[in-house]
Structures are given as structure tokens and as C-alpha cells.
Amino acid sequence: MQDLPPALSLLLMLVMGHWLGDFGLQSDRMAQEKCPGCGHTLSWGWWMAAHGGIHGFLVAWISGVAWLGILEWGVHMLIDIGKCRRLYRMVGDQSLHMSCKLLWVLLAGVTGSITPG
């Protein structure tokens, strides 16, 4: 993606990483067990922390910015808790996650974490 502006390249990579984390790496079991009150083999919080941690790792790895990964970890869990509580459906959930990716790119640009070239 060297022919794209750095911010757009980062955004595309973060979006692709999100799809990997939410659909490729999340098992059906994790999708169910991460929600409070769904009958658990292990406390739902562990499942949620693991799922959020996967997303945090992907954001930190792709962006090269550890603090963005930490933000992603926490915010991803909050968004998913809202979905578990049926505050919104899949479209709302994914829209919030994509909005975060855009915010991470903006924050990385403002703080100088991404530079041209």
C-alpha cells in the first residue's frame, strides 16, 4: 500500500485487521461466552478481555503505536458489551468499531505517530 497516503493506508489496514479479529479469529463460542448472562464455562469477563485484547494487539501491531492498541482494547470491549445488552444490532456495532478505526488514524496523525513516506 505504498502508493496510498499513509493515513489511508493505515485506515485500510486497521479495517482489514478488524475483520480478521471479529470474524476470522472470533469463534462462535467466544462470540456467545463474552456476553454477560449467557451461561459460561469461564467468566464472561475473561472471554471479553481476550476478544478485546486480540483487537488491541492487532491495532498496536498494525499501527506500531502501543497506546492505540490499549485504547482499542478498552473501547472494543465497551462497544461489544453494548451489543451484548442489545443496545444496538450488528450494523450499529460494526459502525462503532469502524468509527474507532477512523479516530485512531486521526489521533495517530495529530500526535505525529504516522508520517508521510
CSV table of N, CA and C in Angstrom, one decimal:
chain,number,residue,atom,x,y,z
A,1,MET,N,0.8,-1.2,0.0
A,1,MET,CA,0.0,0.0,0.0
A,1,MET,C,0.9,1.3,0.0
A,2,GLN,N,2.0,1.1,-0.6
A,2,GLN,CA,3.0,2.3,-0.6
A,2,GLN,C,2.5,3.4,-1.5
A,3,ASP,N,1.6,3.1,-2.4
A,3,ASP,CA,1.2,4.2,-3.3
A,3,ASP,C,0.0,5.0,-2.7
A,4,LEU,N,-0.5,4.6,-1.6
A,4,LEU,CA,-1.5,5.4,-0.9
A,4,LEU,C,-1.0,6.3,0.1
A,5,PRO,N,-1.7,7.4,0.4
A,5,PRO,CA,-1.3,8.3,1.5
A,5,PRO,C,-1.2,7.5,2.8
A,6,PRO,N,-0.3,7.8,3.7
A,6,PRO,CA,-0.1,7.0,4.9
A,6,PRO,C,-1.3,6.8,5.8
A,7,ALA,N,-2.1,7.9,5.9
A,7,ALA,CA,-3.3,7.8,6.8
A,7,ALA,C,-4.3,6.8,6.1
A,8,LEU,N,-4.5,6.9,4.8
A,8,LEU,CA,-5.5,6.0,4.2
A,8,LEU,C,-5.0,4.6,4.2
A,9,SER,N,-3.7,4.4,4.1
A,9,SER,CA,-3.1,3.0,4.2
A,9,SER,C,-3.3,2.5,5.6
A,10,LEU,N,-3.1,3.3,6.6
A,10,LEU,CA,-3.3,2.8,8.0
A,10,LEU,C,-4.7,2.5,8.2
A,11,LEU,N,-5.6,3.3,7.7
A,11,LEU,CA,-7.1,3.1,7.9
A,11,LEU,C,-7.5,1.8,7.3
A,12,LEU,N,-7.0,1.5,6.1
A,12,LEU,CA,-7.4,0.3,5.4
A,12,LEU,C,-6.8,-0.9,6.1
A,13,MET,N,-5.6,-0.8,6.6
A,13,MET,CA,-5.0,-2.0,7.3
A,13,MET,C,-5.8,-2.2,8.6
A,14,LEU,N,-6.2,-1.1,9.3
A,14,LEU,CA,-6.9,-1.3,10.6
A,14,LEU,C,-8.3,-1.9,10.3
A,15,VAL,N,-8.9,-1.5,9.3
A,15,VAL,CA,-10.2,-2.1,8.9
A,15,VAL,C,-10.1,-3.6,8.6
A,16,MET,N,-9.0,-3.9,7.8
A,16,MET,CA,-8.8,-5.4,7.5
A,16,MET,C,-8.5,-6.1,8.8
A,17,GLY,N,-7.7,-5.5,9.7
A,17,GLY,CA,-7.4,-6.2,10.9
A,17,GLY,C,-8.6,-6.4,11.8
A,18,HIS,N,-9.5,-5.4,11.7
A,18,HIS,CA,-10.8,-5.6,12.4
A,18,HIS,C,-11.6,-6.8,11.9
A,19,TRP,N,-11.7,-6.9,10.6
A,19,TRP,CA,-12.4,-8.1,10.1
A,19,TRP,C,-11.8,-9.4,10.5
A,20,LEU,N,-10.5,-9.4,10.5
A,20,LEU,CA,-9.8,-10.6,10.9
A,20,LEU,C,-10.1,-10.9,12.4
A,21,GLY,N,-10.1,-9.9,13.3
A,21,GLY,CA,-10.3,-10.1,14.7
A,21,GLY,C,-11.8,-10.4,15.0
A,22,ASP,N,-12.7,-9.8,14.3
A,22,ASP,CA,-14.1,-10.0,14.6
A,22,ASP,C,-14.7,-11.2,13.9
A,23,PHE,N,-14.2,-11.6,12.8
A,23,PHE,CA,-14.8,-12.7,12.1
A,23,PHE,C,-13.8,-13.9,11.9
A,24,GLY,N,-12.6,-13.7,11.6
A,24,GLY,CA,-11.6,-14.8,11.4
A,24,GLY,C,-11.1,-15.4,12.7
A,25,LEU,N,-10.9,-14.6,13.7
A,25,LEU,CA,-10.3,-15.1,15.0
A,25,LEU,C,-11.3,-15.3,16.1
A,26,GLN,N,-12.5,-14.8,15.9
A,26,GLN,CA,-13.5,-15.0,17.0
A,26,GLN,C,-14.4,-16.2,16.7
A,27,SER,N,-14.3,-17.2,17.6
A,27,SER,CA,-15.0,-18.4,17.4
A,27,SER,C,-16.5,-18.1,17.8
A,28,ASP,N,-17.4,-19.0,17.4
A,28,ASP,CA,-18.8,-18.9,17.8
A,28,ASP,C,-18.9,-19.0,19.3
A,29,ARG,N,-18.0,-19.8,19.9
A,29,ARG,CA,-18.0,-19.9,21.4
A,29,ARG,C,-17.7,-18.6,22.0
A,30,MET,N,-16.6,-17.9,21.6
A,30,MET,CA,-16.2,-16.7,22.1
A,30,MET,C,-17.3,-15.6,21.9
A,31,ALA,N,-17.9,-15.6,20.8
A,31,ALA,CA,-19.0,-14.6,20.5
A,31,ALA,C,-20.1,-14.8,21.5
A,32,GLN,N,-20.4,-16.0,21.9
A,32,GLN,CA,-21.5,-16.2,22.9
A,32,GLN,C,-21.1,-16.0,24.3
A,33,GLU,N,-19.9,-16.6,24.6
A,33,GLU,CA,-19.4,-16.6,26.0
A,33,GLU,C,-19.0,-15.2,26.5
A,34,LYS,N,-18.7,-14.3,25.6
A,34,LYS,CA,-18.2,-12.9,26.0
A,34,LYS,C,-19.3,-12.1,26.5
A,35,CYS,N,-20.6,-12.5,26.4
A,35,CYS,CA,-21.7,-11.7,26.8
A,35,CYS,C,-22.1,-12.1,28.2
A,36,PRO,N,-22.4,-11.1,29.1
A,36,PRO,CA,-22.8,-11.5,30.4
A,36,PRO,C,-24.2,-12.2,30.4
A,37,GLY,N,-24.3,-13.2,31.3
A,37,GLY,CA,-25.6,-13.9,31.5
A,37,GLY,C,-25.9,-14.9,30.4
A,38,CYS,N,-24.9,-15.4,29.7
A,38,CYS,CA,-25.2,-16.4,28.6
A,38,CYS,C,-24.8,-17.8,29.0
A,39,GLY,N,-24.6,-18.1,30.3
A,39,GLY,CA,-24.3,-19.5,30.7
A,39,GLY,C,-22.8,-19.8,30.3
A,40,HIS,N,-21.9,-19.7,31.2
A,40,HIS,CA,-20.5,-19.7,30.9
A,40,HIS,C,-19.7,-20.9,31.4
A,41,THR,N,-18.7,-21.3,30.7
A,41,THR,CA,-17.8,-22.3,31.2
A,41,THR,C,-16.7,-21.6,31.9
A,42,LEU,N,-16.5,-20.3,31.6
A,42,LEU,CA,-15.5,-19.4,32.2
A,42,LEU,C,-16.2,-18.1,32.3
A,43,SER,N,-15.8,-17.3,33.3
A,43,SER,CA,-16.5,-16.0,33.4
A,43,SER,C,-16.5,-15.2,32.1
A,44,TRP,N,-17.6,-14.5,31.8
A,44,TRP,CA,-17.7,-13.8,30.6
A,44,TRP,C,-16.6,-12.7,30.4
A,45,GLY,N,-16.2,-12.2,31.6
A,45,GLY,CA,-15.2,-11.1,31.5
A,45,GLY,C,-13.8,-11.6,30.9
A,46,TRP,N,-13.5,-12.8,31.2
A,46,TRP,CA,-12.3,-13.4,30.6
A,46,TRP,C,-12.4,-13.5,29.1
A,47,TRP,N,-13.6,-13.9,28.6
A,47,TRP,CA,-13.8,-14.0,27.2
A,47,TRP,C,-13.8,-12.6,26.5
A,48,MET,N,-14.4,-11.7,27.2
A,48,MET,CA,-14.5,-10.3,26.7
A,48,MET,C,-13.1,-9.7,26.6
A,49,ALA,N,-12.3,-9.9,27.7
A,49,ALA,CA,-11.0,-9.3,27.8
A,49,ALA,C,-10.1,-9.9,26.7
A,50,ALA,N,-10.2,-11.2,26.5
A,50,ALA,CA,-9.4,-11.9,25.4
A,50,ALA,C,-9.8,-11.4,24.1
A,51,HIS,N,-11.1,-11.2,23.8
A,51,HIS,CA,-11.5,-10.7,22.5
A,51,HIS,C,-11.0,-9.3,22.3
A,52,GLY,N,-11.2,-8.4,23.3
A,52,GLY,CA,-10.8,-7.0,23.2
A,52,GLY,C,-9.2,-7.0,23.1
A,53,GLY,N,-8.6,-7.9,23.8
A,53,GLY,CA,-7.1,-7.9,23.7
A,53,GLY,C,-6.6,-8.3,22.3
A,54,ILE,N,-7.3,-9.2,21.6
A,54,ILE,CA,-6.9,-9.5,20.3
A,54,ILE,C,-7.0,-8.3,19.4
A,55,HIS,N,-8.1,-7.5,19.5
A,55,HIS,CA,-8.3,-6.3,18.7
A,55,HIS,C,-7.2,-5.3,19.1
A,56,GLY,N,-6.9,-5.2,20.4
A,56,GLY,CA,-5.9,-4.2,20.8
A,56,GLY,C,-4.6,-4.6,20.3
A,57,PHE,N,-4.2,-5.9,20.3
A,57,PHE,CA,-3.0,-6.3,19.7
A,57,PHE,C,-2.9,-6.0,18.2
A,58,LEU,N,-4.0,-6.3,17.5
A,58,LEU,CA,-4.0,-6.0,16.0
A,58,LEU,C,-3.8,-4.5,15.7
A,59,VAL,N,-4.5,-3.7,16.5
A,59,VAL,CA,-4.3,-2.2,16.3
A,59,VAL,C,-2.9,-1.8,16.6
A,60,ALA,N,-2.3,-2.2,17.7
A,60,ALA,CA,-1.0,-1.9,18.1
A,60,ALA,C,0.0,-2.4,17.1
A,61,TRP,N,-0.1,-3.6,16.6
A,61,TRP,CA,0.8,-4.2,15.7
A,61,TRP,C,0.7,-3.5,14.3
A,62,ILE,N,-0.5,-3.3,13.8
A,62,ILE,CA,-0.6,-2.6,12.5
A,62,ILE,C,-0.2,-1.2,12.6
A,63,SER,N,-0.5,-0.5,13.6
A,63,SER,CA,-0.2,1.0,13.7
A,63,SER,C,1.2,1.2,14.2
A,64,GLY,N,1.7,0.3,14.9
A,64,GLY,CA,3.0,0.5,15.6
A,64,GLY,C,3.0,1.4,16.8
A,65,VAL,N,1.7,1.6,17.3
A,65,VAL,CA,1.5,2.6,18.4
A,65,VAL,C,0.8,1.8,19.5
A,66,ALA,N,1.6,1.5,20.6
A,66,ALA,CA,1.0,0.7,21.7
A,66,ALA,C,-0.2,1.3,22.3
A,67,TRP,N,-0.1,2.6,22.5
A,67,TRP,CA,-1.2,3.3,23.3
A,67,TRP,C,-2.5,3.2,22.5
A,68,LEU,N,-2.5,3.2,21.1
A,68,LEU,CA,-3.7,3.0,20.3
A,68,LEU,C,-4.3,1.6,20.6
A,69,GLY,N,-3.4,0.6,20.7
A,69,GLY,CA,-3.8,-0.7,21.0
A,69,GLY,C,-4.5,-0.8,22.3
A,70,ILE,N,-4.0,-0.1,23.3
A,70,ILE,CA,-4.7,-0.1,24.6
A,70,ILE,C,-6.0,0.6,24.6
A,71,LEU,N,-6.1,1.7,23.8
A,71,LEU,CA,-7.4,2.3,23.6
A,71,LEU,C,-8.4,1.4,22.9
A,72,GLU,N,-7.9,0.7,21.9
A,72,GLU,CA,-8.8,-0.2,21.1
A,72,GLU,C,-9.3,-1.3,22.1
A,73,TRP,N,-8.4,-1.8,22.9
A,73,TRP,CA,-8.8,-2.9,23.8
A,73,TRP,C,-10.0,-2.5,24.6
A,74,GLY,N,-9.9,-1.4,25.3
A,74,GLY,CA,-10.9,-0.9,26.2
A,74,GLY,C,-12.2,-0.6,25.4
A,75,VAL,N,-12.1,0.2,24.4
A,75,VAL,CA,-13.3,0.7,23.6
A,75,VAL,C,-13.9,-0.5,22.9
A,76,HIS,N,-13.2,-1.4,22.4
A,76,HIS,CA,-13.8,-2.6,21.7
A,76,HIS,C,-14.7,-3.3,22.7
A,77,MET,N,-14.2,-3.5,23.9
A,77,MET,CA,-14.9,-4.2,24.9
A,77,MET,C,-16.2,-3.5,25.3
A,78,LEU,N,-16.1,-2.2,25.4
A,78,LEU,CA,-17.3,-1.4,25.8
A,78,LEU,C,-18.4,-1.5,24.7
A,79,ILE,N,-17.9,-1.4,23.4
A,79,ILE,CA,-18.9,-1.5,22.3
A,79,ILE,C,-19.5,-2.9,22.3
A,80,ASP,N,-18.7,-3.9,22.5
A,80,ASP,CA,-19.3,-5.3,22.5
A,80,ASP,C,-20.2,-5.5,23.7
A,81,ILE,N,-19.9,-4.9,24.8
A,81,ILE,CA,-20.9,-5.1,25.9
A,81,ILE,C,-22.2,-4.4,25.6
A,82,GLY,N,-22.2,-3.3,24.9
A,82,GLY,CA,-23.4,-2.7,24.4
A,82,GLY,C,-24.2,-3.6,23.5
A,83,LYS,N,-23.5,-4.2,22.6
A,83,LYS,CA,-24.1,-5.2,21.7
A,83,LYS,C,-24.7,-6.4,22.5
A,84,CYS,N,-24.0,-6.9,23.4
A,84,CYS,CA,-24.4,-8.0,24.2
A,84,CYS,C,-25.7,-7.6,25.0
A,85,ARG,N,-25.8,-6.4,25.4
A,85,ARG,CA,-27.0,-5.9,26.1
A,85,ARG,C,-28.1,-5.4,25.1
A,86,ARG,N,-27.9,-5.7,23.9
A,86,ARG,CA,-28.9,-5.4,22.8
A,86,ARG,C,-29.2,-3.9,22.7
A,87,LEU,N,-28.2,-3.0,23.0
A,87,LEU,CA,-28.4,-1.6,22.8
A,87,LEU,C,-28.4,-1.2,21.3
A,88,TYR,N,-27.8,-2.1,20.5
A,88,TYR,CA,-27.8,-1.9,19.0
A,88,TYR,C,-27.5,-3.3,18.4
A,89,ARG,N,-27.8,-3.4,17.1
A,89,ARG,CA,-27.6,-4.6,16.4
A,89,ARG,C,-26.2,-4.6,15.7
A,90,MET,N,-26.0,-5.6,14.9
A,90,MET,CA,-24.7,-5.8,14.2
A,90,MET,C,-24.3,-4.6,13.4
A,91,VAL,N,-25.2,-3.9,12.7
A,91,VAL,CA,-24.8,-2.7,11.9
A,91,VAL,C,-24.3,-1.6,12.8
A,92,GLY,N,-25.0,-1.4,13.9
A,92,GLY,CA,-24.5,-0.4,14.9
A,92,GLY,C,-23.2,-0.7,15.5
A,93,ASP,N,-23.0,-2.0,15.9
A,93,ASP,CA,-21.8,-2.5,16.5
A,93,ASP,C,-20.6,-2.3,15.5
A,94,GLN,N,-20.8,-2.7,14.3
A,94,GLN,CA,-19.7,-2.6,13.3
A,94,GLN,C,-19.4,-1.1,12.9
A,95,SER,N,-20.5,-0.3,12.9
A,95,SER,CA,-20.3,1.1,12.6
A,95,SER,C,-19.5,1.8,13.7
A,96,LEU,N,-19.8,1.4,14.9
A,96,LEU,CA,-19.0,2.0,16.1
A,96,LEU,C,-17.5,1.5,16.0
A,97,HIS,N,-17.3,0.3,15.7
A,97,HIS,CA,-15.9,-0.2,15.5
A,97,HIS,C,-15.2,0.5,14.4
A,98,MET,N,-15.8,0.7,13.3
A,98,MET,CA,-15.2,1.4,12.1
A,98,MET,C,-14.9,2.9,12.5
A,99,SER,N,-15.8,3.5,13.2
A,99,SER,CA,-15.6,4.9,13.7
A,99,SER,C,-14.4,5.0,14.5
A,100,CYS,N,-14.1,3.9,15.3
A,100,CYS,CA,-12.9,3.9,16.2
A,100,CYS,C,-11.7,3.8,15.3
A,101,LYS,N,-11.7,3.0,14.3
A,101,LYS,CA,-10.6,2.9,13.4
A,101,LYS,C,-10.2,4.3,12.8
A,102,LEU,N,-11.3,5.0,12.4
A,102,LEU,CA,-11.0,6.4,11.8
A,102,LEU,C,-10.5,7.3,12.9
A,103,LEU,N,-11.0,7.2,14.1
A,103,LEU,CA,-10.5,8.0,15.2
A,103,LEU,C,-9.0,7.7,15.5
A,104,TRP,N,-8.7,6.4,15.5
A,104,TRP,CA,-7.3,6.0,15.8
A,104,TRP,C,-6.3,6.6,14.7
A,105,VAL,N,-6.8,6.6,13.5
A,105,VAL,CA,-5.9,7.2,12.4
A,105,VAL,C,-5.8,8.7,12.6
A,106,LEU,N,-6.9,9.4,13.0
A,106,LEU,CA,-6.8,10.8,13.3
A,106,LEU,C,-5.9,11.1,14.5
A,107,LEU,N,-6.1,10.4,15.5
A,107,LEU,CA,-5.2,10.5,16.7
A,107,LEU,C,-3.7,10.3,16.4
A,108,ALA,N,-3.5,9.3,15.6
A,108,ALA,CA,-2.1,9.0,15.2
A,108,ALA,C,-1.5,10.1,14.4
A,109,GLY,N,-2.3,10.7,13.5
A,109,GLY,CA,-1.8,11.8,12.7
A,109,GLY,C,-1.6,13.0,13.5
A,110,VAL,N,-2.5,13.3,14.4
A,110,VAL,CA,-2.4,14.5,15.3
A,110,VAL,C,-1.1,14.4,16.2
A,111,THR,N,-0.9,13.2,16.7
A,111,THR,CA,0.2,13.1,17.6
A,111,THR,C,1.6,12.8,16.9
A,112,GLY,N,1.5,12.8,15.5
A,112,GLY,CA,2.7,12.5,14.8
A,112,GLY,C,3.2,11.1,14.7
A,113,SER,N,2.3,10.2,15.1
A,113,SER,CA,2.6,8.7,15.1
A,113,SER,C,2.6,8.2,13.7
A,114,ILE,N,2.0,8.8,12.7
A,114,ILE,CA,2.1,8.4,11.3
A,114,ILE,C,2.7,9.6,10.6
A,115,THR,N,3.7,9.3,9.7
A,115,THR,CA,4.3,10.4,9.0
A,115,THR,C,4.3,10.0,7.5
A,116,PRO,N,4.3,11.0,6.6
A,116,PRO,CA,4.4,10.7,5.2
A,116,PRO,C,5.6,9.9,4.8
A,117,GLY,N,5.4,9.0,3.8
A,117,GLY,CA,6.6,8.3,3.2
A,117,GLY,C,6.8,7.0,3.9
